[in-house]
Amino acid sequence: MGLFSFLKKKKIEPREELLKWDKMWDLWTEEKAESPYSELMTYQSEINNGGHSQYFTNVENTSDLQKEMSALETILSEKLKENLNKAYKAYLILEETDDETAEETLEQCDDVFYENEEEINHTLEEYASKINL
């Protein structure tokens, strides 16, 4: 093994990776992405646009929230699963009453998501790598 043998390893062209990444999001937009990746993409998109509160509200209004969350639980790490469930409990409290503690909990859950978003990106990159162009 030479000093630069790592350079000889077969790598996927960055352009191909980007094309597959874009294709994955196109499939999601067309509602053709596979489950649970589709639900994970929805989750990531909604959290990045408005946090867990927006995610729960929008999915509840457009889809079956329990079904979406069940799909997420099959793909999220234990830490992110616990975070999702903690956020949901806080969301339910906020649906009933104006509770500062629940609001703070939702914000903390958003922070945990952002701190661990690289894990979600990695999962989506693996999914994208399997997409045929």
Short mmCIF file of C-alpha atoms in Angstrom, two decimals:
data_model
loop_
_atom_site.label_atom_id
_atom_site.label_comp_id
_atom_site.label_asym_id
_atom_site.label_seq_id
_atom_site.Cartn_x
_atom_site.Cartn_y
_atom_site.Cartn_z
CA MET A 1 0.00 0.00 0.00
CA GLY A 2 1.54 3.24 -1.13
CA LEU A 3 1.14 6.56 0.56
CA PHE A 4 -1.39 7.73 -2.03
CA SER A 5 -3.22 4.44 -2.58
CA PHE A 6 -6.40 6.01 -1.23
CA LEU A 7 -6.51 8.09 -4.41
CA LYS A 8 -6.95 4.94 -6.47
CA LYS A 9 -10.15 3.88 -4.71
CA LYS A 10 -13.15 3.97 -7.02
CA LYS A 11 -15.22 7.04 -6.34
CA ILE A 12 -18.58 8.03 -7.72
CA GLU A 13 -18.33 11.21 -9.68
CA PRO A 14 -19.51 14.19 -7.62
CA ARG A 15 -21.69 15.23 -10.55
CA GLU A 16 -23.47 11.85 -10.51
CA GLU A 17 -24.03 12.17 -6.76
CA LEU A 18 -25.61 15.60 -7.27
CA LEU A 19 -27.78 14.34 -10.10
CA LYS A 20 -29.01 11.47 -7.93
CA TRP A 21 -29.63 13.87 -5.01
CA ASP A 22 -31.68 16.13 -7.30
CA LYS A 23 -33.55 13.13 -8.75
CA MET A 24 -34.41 12.00 -5.21
CA TRP A 25 -35.99 15.38 -4.41
CA ASP A 26 -37.81 15.33 -7.77
CA LEU A 27 -39.27 11.94 -6.86
CA TRP A 28 -40.34 13.35 -3.48
CA THR A 29 -42.02 16.34 -5.16
CA GLU A 30 -43.85 13.95 -7.49
CA GLU A 31 -44.83 11.81 -4.47
CA LYS A 32 -42.88 8.88 -5.95
CA ALA A 33 -40.08 8.58 -3.36
CA GLU A 34 -40.04 5.33 -1.41
CA SER A 35 -41.27 5.08 2.16
CA PRO A 36 -39.81 5.77 4.73
CA TYR A 37 -37.45 8.07 2.78
CA SER A 38 -40.36 10.14 1.53
CA GLU A 39 -41.53 10.74 5.09
CA LEU A 40 -37.97 11.55 6.16
CA MET A 41 -37.68 14.11 3.37
CA THR A 42 -40.99 15.68 4.40
CA TYR A 43 -39.83 15.77 8.01
CA GLN A 44 -36.52 17.41 7.13
CA SER A 45 -38.12 19.90 4.77
CA GLU A 46 -40.81 20.98 7.24
CA ILE A 47 -38.41 21.24 10.20
CA ASN A 48 -36.03 23.38 8.17
CA ASN A 49 -38.91 25.65 7.15
CA GLY A 50 -40.65 26.07 10.48
CA GLY A 51 -39.62 23.53 13.09
CA HIS A 52 -41.56 20.67 14.60
CA SER A 53 -44.63 22.82 15.12
CA GLN A 54 -44.90 23.44 11.38
CA TYR A 55 -44.18 19.79 10.62
CA PHE A 56 -46.98 18.50 12.84
CA THR A 57 -49.47 21.15 11.69
CA ASN A 58 -48.81 20.72 7.97
CA VAL A 59 -48.71 16.94 7.96
CA GLU A 60 -51.81 16.76 10.13
CA ASN A 61 -53.62 18.99 7.62
CA THR A 62 -52.46 17.19 4.47
CA SER A 63 -51.82 13.59 5.43
CA ASP A 64 -52.06 10.96 8.16
CA LEU A 65 -49.69 12.24 10.84
CA GLN A 66 -49.65 8.98 12.81
CA LYS A 67 -48.77 7.02 9.67
CA GLU A 68 -46.01 9.50 8.82
CA MET A 69 -44.56 9.32 12.33
CA SER A 70 -44.69 5.51 12.28
CA ALA A 71 -42.70 5.50 9.04
CA LEU A 72 -40.16 7.90 10.57
CA GLU A 73 -39.74 5.65 13.58
CA THR A 74 -38.53 2.87 11.26
CA ILE A 75 -35.66 4.98 9.94
CA LEU A 76 -34.66 7.46 12.66
CA SER A 77 -31.97 6.70 15.22
CA GLU A 78 -33.12 6.14 18.80
CA LYS A 79 -32.10 9.68 19.74
CA LEU A 80 -34.09 11.26 16.91
CA LYS A 81 -37.08 8.97 17.54
CA GLU A 82 -37.19 10.08 21.17
CA ASN A 83 -36.86 13.68 20.04
CA LEU A 84 -39.75 13.33 17.59
CA ASN A 85 -42.00 11.83 20.26
CA LYS A 86 -41.00 14.47 22.82
CA ALA A 87 -41.80 17.20 20.28
CA TYR A 88 -45.16 15.61 19.49
CA LYS A 89 -46.16 15.51 23.15
CA ALA A 90 -45.26 19.21 23.48
CA TYR A 91 -47.19 19.97 20.29
CA LEU A 92 -50.31 18.25 21.68
CA ILE A 93 -50.06 20.32 24.86
CA LEU A 94 -49.79 23.51 22.80
CA GLU A 95 -52.87 22.50 20.82
CA GLU A 96 -54.86 22.62 24.08
CA THR A 97 -53.25 25.51 25.94
CA ASP A 98 -50.63 28.23 25.71
CA ASP A 99 -47.88 26.52 27.68
CA GLU A 100 -44.43 28.14 27.84
CA THR A 101 -42.75 24.91 28.93
CA ALA A 102 -44.19 23.05 25.93
CA GLU A 103 -43.07 25.89 23.65
CA GLU A 104 -39.54 25.67 25.08
CA THR A 105 -39.59 21.90 24.66
CA LEU A 106 -40.51 22.25 20.99
CA GLU A 107 -37.65 24.70 20.47
CA GLN A 108 -35.24 22.32 22.22
CA CYS A 109 -36.46 19.50 19.99
CA ASP A 110 -35.81 21.67 16.94
CA ASP A 111 -32.26 22.22 18.23
CA VAL A 112 -31.70 18.47 18.70
CA PHE A 113 -32.89 17.93 15.12
CA TYR A 114 -30.45 20.53 13.75
CA GLU A 115 -27.58 19.13 15.82
CA ASN A 116 -28.22 15.70 14.31
CA GLU A 117 -29.29 16.68 10.81
CA GLU A 118 -26.08 15.29 9.32
CA GLU A 119 -27.36 11.83 10.29
CA ILE A 120 -30.53 12.45 8.27
CA ASN A 121 -28.51 13.75 5.33
CA HIS A 122 -26.36 10.61 5.44
CA THR A 123 -29.46 8.39 5.34
CA LEU A 124 -30.84 10.36 2.40
CA GLU A 125 -27.48 10.24 0.60
CA GLU A 126 -27.51 6.44 0.90
CA TYR A 127 -31.03 6.36 -0.55
CA ALA A 128 -30.08 8.75 -3.35
CA SER A 129 -27.02 6.65 -4.26
CA LYS A 130 -29.36 3.74 -5.12
CA ILE A 131 -31.50 5.79 -7.51
CA ASN A 132 -31.08 5.01 -11.19
CA LEU A 133 -30.65 8.01 -13.43
#
